[in-house]
């Protein structure tokens, strides 16, 4: 087969669903020794994908999201024909209307429908139009975390809260809550952390807290477990499936429950050790190679 993968949705600083795209493509190139691949990516990201026999990486200069959308709907269909693709995988929600081959599209979650007020109007409009068609055709609760951490501080524990990631949904509320609770000296903003630096951050943590309301998968939870970080996360969405019994699961909007779980882990060394060991064992049951093989099976199915 000749398989095309559209990686042009990658932002300049990959995270979340973007990490899925990068890791999936790299794993496919490791496990698949039979098929030919054509990968479309912005010039900045071309080096992320290994160049080897049967792999062609095409740089597509797209300066804005509007240009990317226009190219996806006009330029990409033509390229599927030019490169004689048997399958096109669009791994970020949408795909071209006029793709001239079998198609696979990945939906990471449905937050655009569940929490429309948290997205800009043009995104709401675009995804409301594109996601249903693509399906037929083919912030975490940070302010709650801050309030829970305030109770940890009030209990007398000396720990600090390190918040990693680019600024996003409802960040004004987060900063105002931190100031309101007098936590400016106890909360550190690490900003965007490049993927190679994340293991050191996870490994140094006495506790990793991820009180997400909705996740398509929850890669940070898996990454933290792989590094042996004790875990407290949500009891909703995909989190119980990912964490299993390797973390304490709480209602993400319950400040008391979240704070109690955090204090329990931080004051019990034996519990931290148990959660860390269970997390590492749990993480070993997931692999990008397994994901790549299962995705490759989907390609074969749609191409026949």
Short mmCIF file of C-alpha atoms in Angstrom, two decimals:
data_model
loop_
_atom_site.label_atom_id
_atom_site.label_comp_id
_atom_site.label_asym_id
_atom_site.label_seq_id
_atom_site.Cartn_x
_atom_site.Cartn_y
_atom_site.Cartn_z
CA UNK A 1 0.00 0.00 0.00
CA UNK A 2 0.89 3.63 -0.39
CA UNK A 3 -0.17 5.41 2.80
CA UNK A 4 -0.42 9.17 3.21
CA UNK A 5 -0.41 10.89 6.60
CA UNK A 6 -1.36 14.55 6.99
CA UNK A 7 0.80 15.92 9.83
CA UNK A 8 0.30 19.58 8.92
CA UNK A 9 -1.89 20.21 11.99
CA UNK A 10 1.15 20.03 14.27
CA UNK A 11 1.64 23.31 16.18
CA UNK A 12 5.08 24.85 16.65
CA UNK A 13 5.18 23.34 20.16
CA UNK A 14 3.72 19.80 19.95
CA UNK A 15 1.63 18.58 22.90
CA UNK A 16 -1.42 16.38 23.51
CA UNK A 17 -2.94 15.27 20.23
CA UNK A 18 0.14 16.59 18.43
CA UNK A 19 2.32 14.13 20.36
CA UNK A 20 -0.01 11.38 19.18
CA UNK A 21 0.70 12.31 15.56
CA UNK A 22 4.48 12.41 16.01
CA UNK A 23 4.73 9.19 18.04
CA UNK A 24 2.31 7.27 15.82
CA UNK A 25 4.18 8.15 12.63
CA UNK A 26 7.56 7.33 14.14
CA UNK A 27 6.24 3.99 15.44
CA UNK A 28 4.69 3.13 12.07
CA UNK A 29 8.05 3.69 10.41
CA UNK A 30 9.66 1.33 12.93
CA UNK A 31 7.20 -1.57 12.74
CA UNK A 32 6.08 -1.48 9.09
CA UNK A 33 8.66 -2.79 6.63
CA UNK A 34 6.27 -3.39 3.74
CA UNK A 35 4.26 -0.30 2.83
CA UNK A 36 5.27 3.04 1.34
CA UNK A 37 4.56 6.27 3.23
CA UNK A 38 4.06 9.86 2.12
CA UNK A 39 4.02 12.27 5.06
CA UNK A 40 2.84 15.86 4.65
CA UNK A 41 4.25 18.27 7.24
CA UNK A 42 5.18 21.90 7.71
CA UNK A 43 8.89 22.54 6.97
CA UNK A 44 9.53 23.09 10.70
CA UNK A 45 8.41 19.53 11.45
CA UNK A 46 9.99 17.65 8.57
CA UNK A 47 13.02 16.64 10.76
CA UNK A 48 10.65 14.94 13.23
CA UNK A 49 9.96 12.16 10.77
CA UNK A 50 12.67 9.72 9.87
CA UNK A 51 13.69 9.62 6.24
CA UNK A 52 14.37 6.12 5.01
CA UNK A 53 13.54 3.88 2.08
CA UNK A 54 9.84 3.85 1.21
CA UNK A 55 9.25 7.08 3.15
CA UNK A 56 8.79 10.46 1.49
CA UNK A 57 8.36 13.56 3.66
CA UNK A 58 6.88 16.56 1.85
CA UNK A 59 7.22 20.01 3.38
CA UNK A 60 4.11 22.16 3.00
CA UNK A 61 4.60 25.87 3.91
CA UNK A 62 1.40 26.88 5.71
CA UNK A 63 1.78 30.06 7.74
CA UNK A 64 -1.72 30.24 9.24
CA UNK A 65 -4.56 27.93 10.25
CA UNK A 66 -6.74 29.37 7.51
CA UNK A 67 -4.12 28.45 4.91
CA UNK A 68 -3.86 24.95 6.37
CA UNK A 69 -7.63 24.44 6.16
CA UNK A 70 -7.68 25.75 2.59
CA UNK A 71 -4.79 23.47 1.61
CA UNK A 72 -6.44 20.48 3.28
CA UNK A 73 -9.60 20.96 1.22
CA UNK A 74 -8.00 21.96 -2.10
CA UNK A 75 -4.34 20.97 -2.32
CA UNK A 76 -4.35 17.69 -0.41
CA UNK A 77 -6.98 15.94 -2.58
CA UNK A 78 -4.83 16.65 -5.63
CA UNK A 79 -1.75 15.28 -3.84
CA UNK A 80 -3.54 12.05 -2.93
CA UNK A 81 -3.93 11.45 -6.65
CA UNK A 82 -0.47 12.66 -7.64
CA UNK A 83 1.20 10.29 -5.16
CA UNK A 84 -1.19 7.42 -5.98
CA UNK A 85 -2.20 6.95 -2.36
CA UNK A 86 -4.27 3.94 -1.36
CA UNK A 87 -5.06 5.35 2.09
CA UNK A 88 -4.98 8.86 3.56
CA UNK A 89 -4.88 9.22 7.36
CA UNK A 90 -5.99 12.59 8.72
CA UNK A 91 -4.99 12.29 12.41
CA UNK A 92 -6.48 15.56 13.67
CA UNK A 93 -10.29 15.57 13.46
CA UNK A 94 -10.92 16.61 9.84
CA UNK A 95 -10.15 15.43 6.33
CA UNK A 96 -10.56 16.72 2.77
CA UNK A 97 -14.01 16.51 1.22
CA UNK A 98 -12.61 15.33 -2.10
CA UNK A 99 -9.98 12.79 -1.04
CA UNK A 100 -9.42 10.42 -3.95
CA UNK A 101 -8.56 7.32 -1.94
CA UNK A 102 -9.66 5.38 1.13
CA UNK A 103 -9.59 7.57 4.24
CA UNK A 104 -8.99 7.26 7.99
CA UNK A 105 -9.62 10.12 10.41
CA UNK A 106 -8.78 10.30 14.13
CA UNK A 107 -11.08 12.04 16.62
CA UNK A 108 -9.19 12.64 19.87
CA UNK A 109 -12.22 13.83 21.82
CA UNK A 110 -15.54 15.64 21.50
CA UNK A 111 -14.80 18.74 23.60
CA UNK A 112 -15.85 20.99 20.73
CA UNK A 113 -19.39 19.74 21.25
CA UNK A 114 -19.39 19.21 25.01
CA UNK A 115 -17.79 22.56 25.93
CA UNK A 116 -18.50 24.89 23.04
CA UNK A 117 -18.22 28.02 25.19
CA UNK A 118 -14.52 27.27 25.79
CA UNK A 119 -13.64 27.56 22.09
CA UNK A 120 -13.43 30.55 19.77
CA UNK A 121 -16.43 31.08 17.48
CA UNK A 122 -14.59 30.26 14.27
CA UNK A 123 -13.42 26.96 15.77
CA UNK A 124 -16.94 26.14 16.92
CA UNK A 125 -18.28 26.79 13.42
CA UNK A 126 -15.51 24.88 11.65
CA UNK A 127 -15.69 21.78 13.81
CA UNK A 128 -19.49 21.72 13.90
CA UNK A 129 -19.39 21.57 10.10
CA UNK A 130 -16.37 19.34 9.59
CA UNK A 131 -16.44 16.73 12.35
CA UNK A 132 -19.90 15.29 11.56
CA UNK A 133 -19.03 15.13 7.87
CA UNK A 134 -15.63 13.55 8.54
CA UNK A 135 -17.24 10.97 10.83
CA UNK A 136 -19.75 10.02 8.16
CA UNK A 137 -17.11 10.07 5.50
CA UNK A 138 -14.69 7.97 6.68
CA UNK A 139 -8.55 23.00 30.40
CA UNK A 140 -8.34 20.58 32.67
CA UNK A 141 -10.07 22.04 35.77
CA UNK A 142 -7.01 23.99 36.81
CA UNK A 143 -8.82 26.45 39.11
CA UNK A 144 -10.21 23.48 41.07
CA UNK A 145 -6.68 22.11 41.38
CA UNK A 146 -5.43 25.45 42.70
CA UNK A 147 -8.15 25.54 45.36
CA UNK A 148 -7.37 21.96 46.35
CA UNK A 149 -3.68 22.82 46.59
CA UNK A 150 -4.53 25.78 48.84
CA UNK A 151 -5.93 23.30 51.35
CA UNK A 152 -2.75 21.25 51.09
CA UNK A 153 -0.79 24.39 52.01
CA UNK A 154 -3.18 25.13 54.88
CA UNK A 155 -2.56 21.63 56.27
CA UNK A 156 1.08 22.57 56.82
CA UNK A 157 2.68 20.53 54.04
CA UNK A 158 5.71 22.28 52.48
CA UNK A 159 5.17 21.28 48.85
CA UNK A 160 4.96 23.61 45.86
CA UNK A 161 2.71 23.22 42.82
CA UNK A 162 4.44 23.18 39.43
CA UNK A 163 2.05 23.91 36.56
CA UNK A 164 3.42 22.88 33.17
CA UNK A 165 1.95 23.73 29.79
CA UNK A 166 1.17 26.66 27.57
CA UNK A 167 -1.50 29.11 28.66
CA UNK A 168 -4.92 27.95 27.52
CA UNK A 169 -8.58 27.78 28.40
CA UNK A 170 -9.74 29.99 31.28
CA UNK A 171 -6.19 30.99 32.26
CA UNK A 172 -7.38 34.37 33.58
CA UNK A 173 -9.49 32.55 36.18
CA UNK A 174 -6.50 30.41 37.14
CA UNK A 175 -4.18 33.37 37.75
CA UNK A 176 -6.80 35.32 39.66
CA UNK A 177 -7.52 32.30 41.86
CA UNK A 178 -3.83 31.88 42.68
CA UNK A 179 -3.55 35.54 43.65
CA UNK A 180 -6.82 35.46 45.60
CA UNK A 181 -5.62 32.50 47.69
CA UNK A 182 -2.17 34.00 48.35
CA UNK A 183 -0.32 31.21 46.55
CA UNK A 184 1.99 33.22 44.31
CA UNK A 185 5.07 32.05 46.24
CA UNK A 186 3.98 28.39 46.20
CA UNK A 187 2.96 27.98 42.55
CA UNK A 188 5.55 27.75 39.78
CA UNK A 189 4.60 28.23 36.12
CA UNK A 190 6.93 26.14 33.99
CA UNK A 191 5.25 27.09 30.71
CA UNK A 192 5.55 24.80 27.73
CA UNK A 193 7.91 21.91 28.48
CA UNK A 194 9.50 20.21 25.43
CA UNK A 195 8.88 16.48 25.20
CA UNK A 196 12.52 15.48 25.94
CA UNK A 197 12.40 17.41 29.24
CA UNK A 198 9.14 15.93 30.53
CA UNK A 199 10.62 12.71 32.03
CA UNK A 200 12.84 14.74 34.37
CA UNK A 201 9.84 16.79 35.50
CA UNK A 202 7.67 13.72 36.10
CA UNK A 203 10.46 11.83 37.87
CA UNK A 204 11.14 14.69 40.27
CA UNK A 205 7.50 14.97 41.34
CA UNK A 206 6.31 13.49 44.63
CA UNK A 207 2.83 13.60 43.13
CA UNK A 208 1.35 14.12 39.67
CA UNK A 209 -2.18 15.55 39.67
CA UNK A 210 -4.32 15.55 36.53
CA UNK A 211 -7.92 16.53 37.38
CA UNK A 212 -9.16 16.65 33.80
CA UNK A 213 -12.87 16.89 33.10
CA UNK A 214 -12.67 15.33 29.66
CA UNK A 215 -9.90 13.54 27.73
CA UNK A 216 -9.83 11.53 24.56
CA UNK A 217 -6.99 9.47 26.04
CA UNK A 218 -4.84 11.33 28.56
CA UNK A 219 -1.22 10.96 27.44
CA UNK A 220 0.21 12.96 30.39
CA UNK A 221 -1.19 10.36 32.80
CA UNK A 222 0.54 7.56 30.91
CA UNK A 223 3.78 9.53 30.68
CA UNK A 224 3.77 10.27 34.42
CA UNK A 225 3.11 6.63 35.31
CA UNK A 226 5.96 5.51 33.06
CA UNK A 227 8.29 7.75 35.07
CA UNK A 228 7.08 6.37 38.40
CA UNK A 229 5.23 9.48 39.54
CA UNK A 230 2.43 8.75 42.06
CA UNK A 231 -0.87 9.69 40.42
CA UNK A 232 -4.09 11.43 41.39
CA UNK A 233 -6.49 11.88 38.48
CA UNK A 234 -10.16 12.04 37.50
CA UNK A 235 -12.70 9.26 37.85
CA UNK A 236 -14.41 10.31 34.61
CA UNK A 237 -13.80 10.14 30.86
CA UNK A 238 -10.87 7.92 29.80
CA UNK A 239 -8.84 8.38 32.97
CA UNK A 240 -9.99 5.22 34.83
CA UNK A 241 -9.21 3.13 31.73
CA UNK A 242 -5.70 4.57 31.44
CA UNK A 243 -4.81 4.66 35.15
CA UNK A 244 -6.42 1.39 36.23
CA UNK A 245 -5.53 0.77 39.88
CA UNK A 246 -2.28 2.70 39.58
CA UNK A 247 -3.70 6.01 40.80
CA UNK A 248 -6.21 7.56 43.16
CA UNK A 249 -9.33 8.52 41.20
CA UNK A 250 -11.49 11.44 42.32
CA UNK A 251 -14.37 13.56 41.05
CA UNK A 252 -12.50 16.37 39.23
CA UNK A 253 -14.87 19.14 40.31
CA UNK A 254 -14.80 18.17 44.02
CA UNK A 255 -12.24 20.36 45.81
CA UNK A 256 -12.49 18.37 49.04
CA UNK A 257 -12.00 15.00 47.37
CA UNK A 258 -9.06 16.26 45.31
CA UNK A 259 -7.37 17.92 48.28
CA UNK A 260 -7.85 14.85 50.48
CA UNK A 261 -6.34 12.58 47.83
CA UNK A 262 -3.35 14.91 47.40
CA UNK A 263 -2.72 15.06 51.15
CA UNK A 264 -3.09 11.31 51.49
CA UNK A 265 -0.39 10.64 48.90
CA UNK A 266 1.96 13.38 50.10
CA UNK A 267 1.87 12.18 53.72
CA UNK A 268 2.18 8.43 53.05
CA UNK A 269 5.55 7.31 51.68
CA UNK A 270 4.42 3.69 51.37
CA UNK A 271 1.42 4.74 49.29
CA UNK A 272 3.63 6.86 47.03
CA UNK A 273 5.97 3.91 46.47
CA UNK A 274 3.05 1.58 45.74
CA UNK A 275 1.41 3.96 43.27
CA UNK A 276 4.74 4.65 41.57
CA UNK A 277 5.47 0.93 41.10
CA UNK A 278 1.95 0.17 39.92
CA UNK A 279 2.10 3.08 37.51
CA UNK A 280 5.30 1.88 35.87
CA UNK A 281 3.86 -1.62 35.48
CA UNK A 282 0.63 -0.20 34.08
CA UNK A 283 2.46 2.01 31.57
CA UNK A 284 4.30 -1.01 30.16
CA UNK A 285 0.99 -2.40 28.90
CA UNK A 286 0.77 0.55 26.49
CA UNK A 287 3.20 1.12 23.62
CA UNK A 288 3.36 3.17 20.43
CA UNK A 289 4.38 0.04 18.55
CA UNK A 290 1.12 -1.64 19.57
CA UNK A 291 -0.81 1.48 18.53
CA UNK A 292 1.03 1.51 15.20
CA UNK A 293 0.22 -2.14 14.47
CA UNK A 294 -3.47 -1.64 15.29
CA UNK A 295 -3.58 1.51 13.12
CA UNK A 296 -1.89 -0.37 10.28
CA UNK A 297 -4.62 -3.01 10.52
CA UNK A 298 -7.18 -0.23 10.02
CA UNK A 299 -5.31 0.98 6.92
CA UNK A 300 -5.40 -2.53 5.46
CA UNK A 301 -9.10 -2.87 6.20
CA UNK A 302 -10.18 0.38 4.53
CA UNK A 303 -7.92 -0.20 1.53
CA UNK A 304 -9.56 -3.51 0.64
#
